GROMACS .gro file of C-alpha atoms in nm:
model
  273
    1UNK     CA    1   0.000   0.000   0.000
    2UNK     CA    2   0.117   0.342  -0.079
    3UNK     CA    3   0.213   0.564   0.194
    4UNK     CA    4   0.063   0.876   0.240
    5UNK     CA    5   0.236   1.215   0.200
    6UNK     CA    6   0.355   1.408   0.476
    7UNK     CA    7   0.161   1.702   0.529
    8UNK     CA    8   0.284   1.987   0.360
    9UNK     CA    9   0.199   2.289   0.512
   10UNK     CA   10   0.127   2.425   0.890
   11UNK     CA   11  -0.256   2.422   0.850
   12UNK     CA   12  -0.243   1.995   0.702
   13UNK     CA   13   0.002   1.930   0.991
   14UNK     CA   14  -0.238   2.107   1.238
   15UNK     CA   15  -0.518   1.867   1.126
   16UNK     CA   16  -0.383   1.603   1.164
   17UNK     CA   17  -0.459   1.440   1.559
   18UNK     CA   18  -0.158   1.222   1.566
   19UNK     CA   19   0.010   1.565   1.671
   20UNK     CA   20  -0.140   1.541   2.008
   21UNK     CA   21   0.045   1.271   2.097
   22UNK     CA   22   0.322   1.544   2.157
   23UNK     CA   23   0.093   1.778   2.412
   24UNK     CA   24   0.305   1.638   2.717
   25UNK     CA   25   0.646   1.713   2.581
   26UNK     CA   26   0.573   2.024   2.457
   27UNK     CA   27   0.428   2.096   2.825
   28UNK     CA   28   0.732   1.946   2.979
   29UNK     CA   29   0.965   2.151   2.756
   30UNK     CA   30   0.794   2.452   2.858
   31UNK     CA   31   0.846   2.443   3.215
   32UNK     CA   32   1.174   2.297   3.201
   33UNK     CA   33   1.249   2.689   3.084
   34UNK     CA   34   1.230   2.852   3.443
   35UNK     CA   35   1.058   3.166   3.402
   36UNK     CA   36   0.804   2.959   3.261
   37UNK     CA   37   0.781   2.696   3.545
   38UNK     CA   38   0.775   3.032   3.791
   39UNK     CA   39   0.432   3.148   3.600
   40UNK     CA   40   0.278   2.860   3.575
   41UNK     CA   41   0.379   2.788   3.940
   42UNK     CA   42   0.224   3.109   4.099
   43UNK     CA   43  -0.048   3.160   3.825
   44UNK     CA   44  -0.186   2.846   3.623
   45UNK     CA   45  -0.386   2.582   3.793
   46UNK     CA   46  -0.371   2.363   3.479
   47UNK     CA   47  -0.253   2.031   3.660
   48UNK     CA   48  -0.585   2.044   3.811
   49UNK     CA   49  -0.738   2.025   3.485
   50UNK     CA   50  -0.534   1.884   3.185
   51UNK     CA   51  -0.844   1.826   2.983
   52UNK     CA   52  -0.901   2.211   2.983
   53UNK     CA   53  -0.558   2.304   2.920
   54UNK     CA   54  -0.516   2.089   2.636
   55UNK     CA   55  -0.860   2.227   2.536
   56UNK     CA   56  -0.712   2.580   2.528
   57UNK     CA   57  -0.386   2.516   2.421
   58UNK     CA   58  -0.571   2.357   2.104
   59UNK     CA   59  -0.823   2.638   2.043
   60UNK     CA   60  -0.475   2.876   2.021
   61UNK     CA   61  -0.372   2.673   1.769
   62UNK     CA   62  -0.646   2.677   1.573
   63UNK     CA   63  -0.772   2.989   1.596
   64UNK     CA   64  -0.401   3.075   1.466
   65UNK     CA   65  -0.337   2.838   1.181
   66UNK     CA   66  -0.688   2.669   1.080
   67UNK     CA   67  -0.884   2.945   0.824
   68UNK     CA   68  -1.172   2.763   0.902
   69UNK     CA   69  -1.098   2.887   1.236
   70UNK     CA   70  -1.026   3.264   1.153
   71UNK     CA   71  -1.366   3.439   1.237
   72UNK     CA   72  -1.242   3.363   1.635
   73UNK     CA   73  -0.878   3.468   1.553
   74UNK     CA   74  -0.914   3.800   1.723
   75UNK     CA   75  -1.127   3.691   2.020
   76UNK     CA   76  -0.884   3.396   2.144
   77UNK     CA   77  -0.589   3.652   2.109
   78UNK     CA   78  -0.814   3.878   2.313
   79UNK     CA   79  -0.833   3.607   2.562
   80UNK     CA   80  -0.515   3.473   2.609
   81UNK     CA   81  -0.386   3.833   2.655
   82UNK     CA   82  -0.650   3.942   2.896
   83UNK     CA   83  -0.473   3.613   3.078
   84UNK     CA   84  -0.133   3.719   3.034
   85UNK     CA   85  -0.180   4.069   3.166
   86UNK     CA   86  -0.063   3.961   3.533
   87UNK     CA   87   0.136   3.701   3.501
   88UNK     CA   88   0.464   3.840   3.657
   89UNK     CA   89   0.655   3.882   3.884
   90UNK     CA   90   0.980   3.705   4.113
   91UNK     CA   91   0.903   3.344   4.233
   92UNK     CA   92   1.235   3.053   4.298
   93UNK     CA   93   1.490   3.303   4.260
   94UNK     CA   94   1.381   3.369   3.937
   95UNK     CA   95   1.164   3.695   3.755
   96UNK     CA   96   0.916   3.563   3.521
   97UNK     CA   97   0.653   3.740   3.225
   98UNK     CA   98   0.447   3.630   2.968
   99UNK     CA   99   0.492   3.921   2.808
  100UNK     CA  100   0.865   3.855   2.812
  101UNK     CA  101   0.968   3.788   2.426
  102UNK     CA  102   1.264   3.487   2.518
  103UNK     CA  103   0.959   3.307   2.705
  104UNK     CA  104   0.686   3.362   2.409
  105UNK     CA  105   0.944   3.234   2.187
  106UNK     CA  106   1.040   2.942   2.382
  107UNK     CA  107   0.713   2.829   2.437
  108UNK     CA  108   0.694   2.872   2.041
  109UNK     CA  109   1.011   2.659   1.993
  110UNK     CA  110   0.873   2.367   2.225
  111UNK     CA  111   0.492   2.385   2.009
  112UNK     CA  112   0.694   2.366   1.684
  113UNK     CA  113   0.924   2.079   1.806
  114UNK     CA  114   0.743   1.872   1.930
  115UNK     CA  115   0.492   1.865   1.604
  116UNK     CA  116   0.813   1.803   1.392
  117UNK     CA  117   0.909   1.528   1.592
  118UNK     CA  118   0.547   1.313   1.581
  119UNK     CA  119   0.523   1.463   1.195
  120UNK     CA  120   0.886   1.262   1.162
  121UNK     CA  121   0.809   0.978   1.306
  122UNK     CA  122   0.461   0.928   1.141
  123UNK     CA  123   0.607   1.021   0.771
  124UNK     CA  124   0.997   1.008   0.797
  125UNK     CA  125   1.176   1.281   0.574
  126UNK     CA  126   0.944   1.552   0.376
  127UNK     CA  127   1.070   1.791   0.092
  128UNK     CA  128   1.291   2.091   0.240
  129UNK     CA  129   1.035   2.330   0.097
  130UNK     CA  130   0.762   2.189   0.233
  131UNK     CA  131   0.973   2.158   0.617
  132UNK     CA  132   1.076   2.546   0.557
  133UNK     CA  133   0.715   2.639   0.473
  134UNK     CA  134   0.611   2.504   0.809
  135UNK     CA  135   0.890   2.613   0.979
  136UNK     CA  136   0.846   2.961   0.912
  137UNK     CA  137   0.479   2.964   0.966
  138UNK     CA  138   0.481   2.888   1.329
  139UNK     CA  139   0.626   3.203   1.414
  140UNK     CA  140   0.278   3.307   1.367
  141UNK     CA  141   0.176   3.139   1.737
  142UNK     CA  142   0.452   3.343   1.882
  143UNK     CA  143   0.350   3.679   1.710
  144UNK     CA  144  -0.003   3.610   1.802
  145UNK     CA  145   0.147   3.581   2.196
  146UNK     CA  146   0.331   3.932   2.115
  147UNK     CA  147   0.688   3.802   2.034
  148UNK     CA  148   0.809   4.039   1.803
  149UNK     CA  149   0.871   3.829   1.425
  150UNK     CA  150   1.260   3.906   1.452
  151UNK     CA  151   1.317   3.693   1.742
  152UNK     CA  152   1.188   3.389   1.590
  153UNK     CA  153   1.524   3.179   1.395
  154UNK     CA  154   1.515   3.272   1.033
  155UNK     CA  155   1.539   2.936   0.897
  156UNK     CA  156   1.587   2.572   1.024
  157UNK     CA  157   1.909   2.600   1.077
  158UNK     CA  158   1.944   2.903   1.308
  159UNK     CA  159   1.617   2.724   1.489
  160UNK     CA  160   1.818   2.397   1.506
  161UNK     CA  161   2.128   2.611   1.675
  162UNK     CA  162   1.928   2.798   1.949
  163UNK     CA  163   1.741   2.489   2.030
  164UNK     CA  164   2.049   2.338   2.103
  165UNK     CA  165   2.123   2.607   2.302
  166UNK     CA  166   1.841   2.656   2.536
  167UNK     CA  167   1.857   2.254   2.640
  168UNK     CA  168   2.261   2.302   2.755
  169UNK     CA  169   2.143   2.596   2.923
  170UNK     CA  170   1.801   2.482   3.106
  171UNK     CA  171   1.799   2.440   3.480
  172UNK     CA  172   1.497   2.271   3.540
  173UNK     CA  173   1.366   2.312   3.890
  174UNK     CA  174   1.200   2.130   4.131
  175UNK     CA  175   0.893   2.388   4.077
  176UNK     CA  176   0.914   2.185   3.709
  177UNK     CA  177   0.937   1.836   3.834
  178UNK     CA  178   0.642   1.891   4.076
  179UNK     CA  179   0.436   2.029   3.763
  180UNK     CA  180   0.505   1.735   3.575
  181UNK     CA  181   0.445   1.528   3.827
  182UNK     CA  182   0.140   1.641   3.875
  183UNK     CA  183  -0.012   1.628   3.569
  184UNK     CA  184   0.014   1.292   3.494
  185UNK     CA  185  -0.092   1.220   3.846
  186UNK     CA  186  -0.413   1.374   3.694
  187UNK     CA  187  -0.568   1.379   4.056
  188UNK     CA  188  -0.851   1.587   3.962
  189UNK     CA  189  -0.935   1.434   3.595
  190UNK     CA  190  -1.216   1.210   3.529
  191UNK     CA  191  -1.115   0.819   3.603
  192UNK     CA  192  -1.093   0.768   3.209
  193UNK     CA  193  -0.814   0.961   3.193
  194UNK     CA  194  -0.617   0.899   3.486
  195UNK     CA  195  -0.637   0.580   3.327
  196UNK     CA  196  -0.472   0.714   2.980
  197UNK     CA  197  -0.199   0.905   3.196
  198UNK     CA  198   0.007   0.608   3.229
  199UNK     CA  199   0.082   0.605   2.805
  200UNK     CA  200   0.037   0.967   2.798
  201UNK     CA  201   0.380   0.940   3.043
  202UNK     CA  202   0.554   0.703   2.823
  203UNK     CA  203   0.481   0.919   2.522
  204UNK     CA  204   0.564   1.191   2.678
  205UNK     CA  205   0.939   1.045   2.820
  206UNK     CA  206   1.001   0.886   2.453
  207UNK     CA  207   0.981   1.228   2.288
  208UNK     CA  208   1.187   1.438   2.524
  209UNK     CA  209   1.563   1.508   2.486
  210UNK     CA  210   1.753   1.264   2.725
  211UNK     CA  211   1.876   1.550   2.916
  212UNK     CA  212   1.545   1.753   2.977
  213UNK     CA  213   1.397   1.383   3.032
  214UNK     CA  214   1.697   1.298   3.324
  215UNK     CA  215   1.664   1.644   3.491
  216UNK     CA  216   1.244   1.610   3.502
  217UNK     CA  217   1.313   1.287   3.660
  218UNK     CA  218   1.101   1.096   3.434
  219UNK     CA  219   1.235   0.693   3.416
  220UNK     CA  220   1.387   0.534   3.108
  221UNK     CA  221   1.601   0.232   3.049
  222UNK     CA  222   1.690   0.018   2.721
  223UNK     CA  223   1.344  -0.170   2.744
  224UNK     CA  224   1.139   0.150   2.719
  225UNK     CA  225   1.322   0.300   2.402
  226UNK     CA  226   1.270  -0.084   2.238
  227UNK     CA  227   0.869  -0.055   2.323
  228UNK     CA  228   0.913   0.333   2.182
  229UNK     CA  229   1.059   0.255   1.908
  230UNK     CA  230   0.791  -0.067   1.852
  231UNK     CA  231   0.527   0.132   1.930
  232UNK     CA  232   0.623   0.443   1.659
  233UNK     CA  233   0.661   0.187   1.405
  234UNK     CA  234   0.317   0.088   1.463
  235UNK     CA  235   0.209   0.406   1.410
  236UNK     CA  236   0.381   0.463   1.142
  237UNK     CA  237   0.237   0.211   0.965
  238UNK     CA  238  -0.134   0.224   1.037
  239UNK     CA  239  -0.250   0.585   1.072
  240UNK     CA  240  -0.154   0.732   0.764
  241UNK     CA  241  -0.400   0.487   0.625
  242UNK     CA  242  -0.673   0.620   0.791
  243UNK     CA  243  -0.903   0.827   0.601
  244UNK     CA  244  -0.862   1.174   0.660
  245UNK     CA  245  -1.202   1.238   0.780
  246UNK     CA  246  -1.109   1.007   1.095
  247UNK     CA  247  -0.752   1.149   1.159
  248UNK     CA  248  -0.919   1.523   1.171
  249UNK     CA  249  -1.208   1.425   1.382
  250UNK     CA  250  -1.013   1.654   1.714
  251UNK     CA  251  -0.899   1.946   1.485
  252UNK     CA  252  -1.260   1.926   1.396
  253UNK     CA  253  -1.441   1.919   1.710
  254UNK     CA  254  -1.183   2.135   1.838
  255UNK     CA  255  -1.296   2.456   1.556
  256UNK     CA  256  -1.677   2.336   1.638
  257UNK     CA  257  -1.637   2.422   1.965
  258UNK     CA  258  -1.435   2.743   1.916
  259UNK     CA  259  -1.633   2.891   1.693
  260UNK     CA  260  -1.977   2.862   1.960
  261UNK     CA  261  -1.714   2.963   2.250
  262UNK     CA  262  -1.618   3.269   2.071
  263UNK     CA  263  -1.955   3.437   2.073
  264UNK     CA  264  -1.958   3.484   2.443
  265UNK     CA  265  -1.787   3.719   2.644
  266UNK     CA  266  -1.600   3.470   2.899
  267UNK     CA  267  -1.336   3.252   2.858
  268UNK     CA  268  -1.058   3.098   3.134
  269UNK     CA  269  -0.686   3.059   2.944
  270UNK     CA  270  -0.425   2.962   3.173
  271UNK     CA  271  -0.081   3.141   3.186
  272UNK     CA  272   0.166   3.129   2.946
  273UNK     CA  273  -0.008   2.957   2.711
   0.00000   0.00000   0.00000
């Protein structure tokens, strides 16, 4: 059978709901930065409720890339800035602010990442075109969170170099480890997905950089990248097959939902995105 083609541009990748597969690393990486563990430390309850944060974090997303989703565009900015607005100040040593443009474009960085690393291991190696289209279009979710377009990497290759910069110089904290301990407790979620938490964890450990991965405290050992590695390959395999109209069910439900939540007047992001 043939294989599918790799998605091509932001708004295909952003369909597709193999991509949420990499909400936990992404999270991870995020507070593994410290201002941003300080934030969400002092200002984000999120742990309490991963089901809501992951239904924010997606709404961002989509208000920002999907055009089906651009009638909400301006309200979701409105609301994850109304959010931002006091989230600062000094907490472990450290000052923190959403409106600071090295933490919008980290938590960029760790969005982009992470959906580069499921895209690769679902469909392998994609024309450089295509990779630099996408690449330069998520600087739109950190422009949308006020990061001015200059500090996003011009290309891949300046990306590739600051990414390798920010993991040698992350001190994750134990404000960090907690977080992430936390959430895939899931002590508040419903008993369904305490249940999930368990793969959600391995998922999670799999896609992280060994050194973010050691310093989080998260376990790994031979067996575990043999079952990753299994498991990907699995994956690989079967869900490109899947008709398109299954594999976009979340972006889907996702924009549904959006679009009726954006004619009200209320809506609860938490901090830094």
């Amino acid at each position: 059978m043939r294989q599918p083609k790799s998605p091509r541009t932001d708004v295909e990748l952003a369909r597709e709901g193999i991509v949420l597969a990499g909400g936990g690393a992404a999270i991870a990486l995020q507070v593994a930065h410290r201002p941003v563990a300080a934030g969400v430390q002092q200002h984000s309850n999120f742990t309490a409720d991963p089901l809501g944060r992951l239904r924010r974090t997606l709404q961002y997303l989509a208000a920002i890339v999907l055009p089906e989703a651009r009638s909400a565009r301006a309200t979701v900015t409105g609301w994850v800035a109304r959010a931002h607005e006091p989230v600062e100040g000094i907490a472990d040593g450290v000052a923190y602010s959403a409106a600071d443009p090295d933490t919008q474009r980290w938590v960029t960085a760790t969005l982009y990442w992470t959906a580069e690393e499921i895209r690769w291991r679902i469909w392998g190696e994609q024309h450089p075109d295509d990779a630099d289209q996408i690449y330069r279009s998520y600087a739109a979710l950190g422009t949308a969170l006020g990061m001015p377009q200059e500090y996003w990497p011009a290309d891949r290759a300046a990306f590739q170099r600051y990414w390798d910069e920010q993991l040698a110089s992350l001190d994750v904290t134990d404000a960090a480890r907690q977080i992430v301990s936390d959430l895939f407790a899931a002590h508040s979620a419903p008993w369904w997905l305490r249940t999930a938490m368990p793969t959600a964890r391995f998922l999670t450990a799999g896609l992280l950089p060994a050194e973010v991965r050691v310093q989080l405290g998260l376990d790994w050992d031979g067996a575990d990248a043999v079952r990753e590695d299994r498991l990907w390959r699995i994956l690989a395999s079967a869900y490109p097959q899947f008709p398109a109209g299954i594999r976009h069910i979340p972006a889907r439900l996702v924009v549904a939902e959006l679009i009726a939540g954006s004619r009200g007047t209320k809506h609860s992001f938490d901090a830094l995105g």
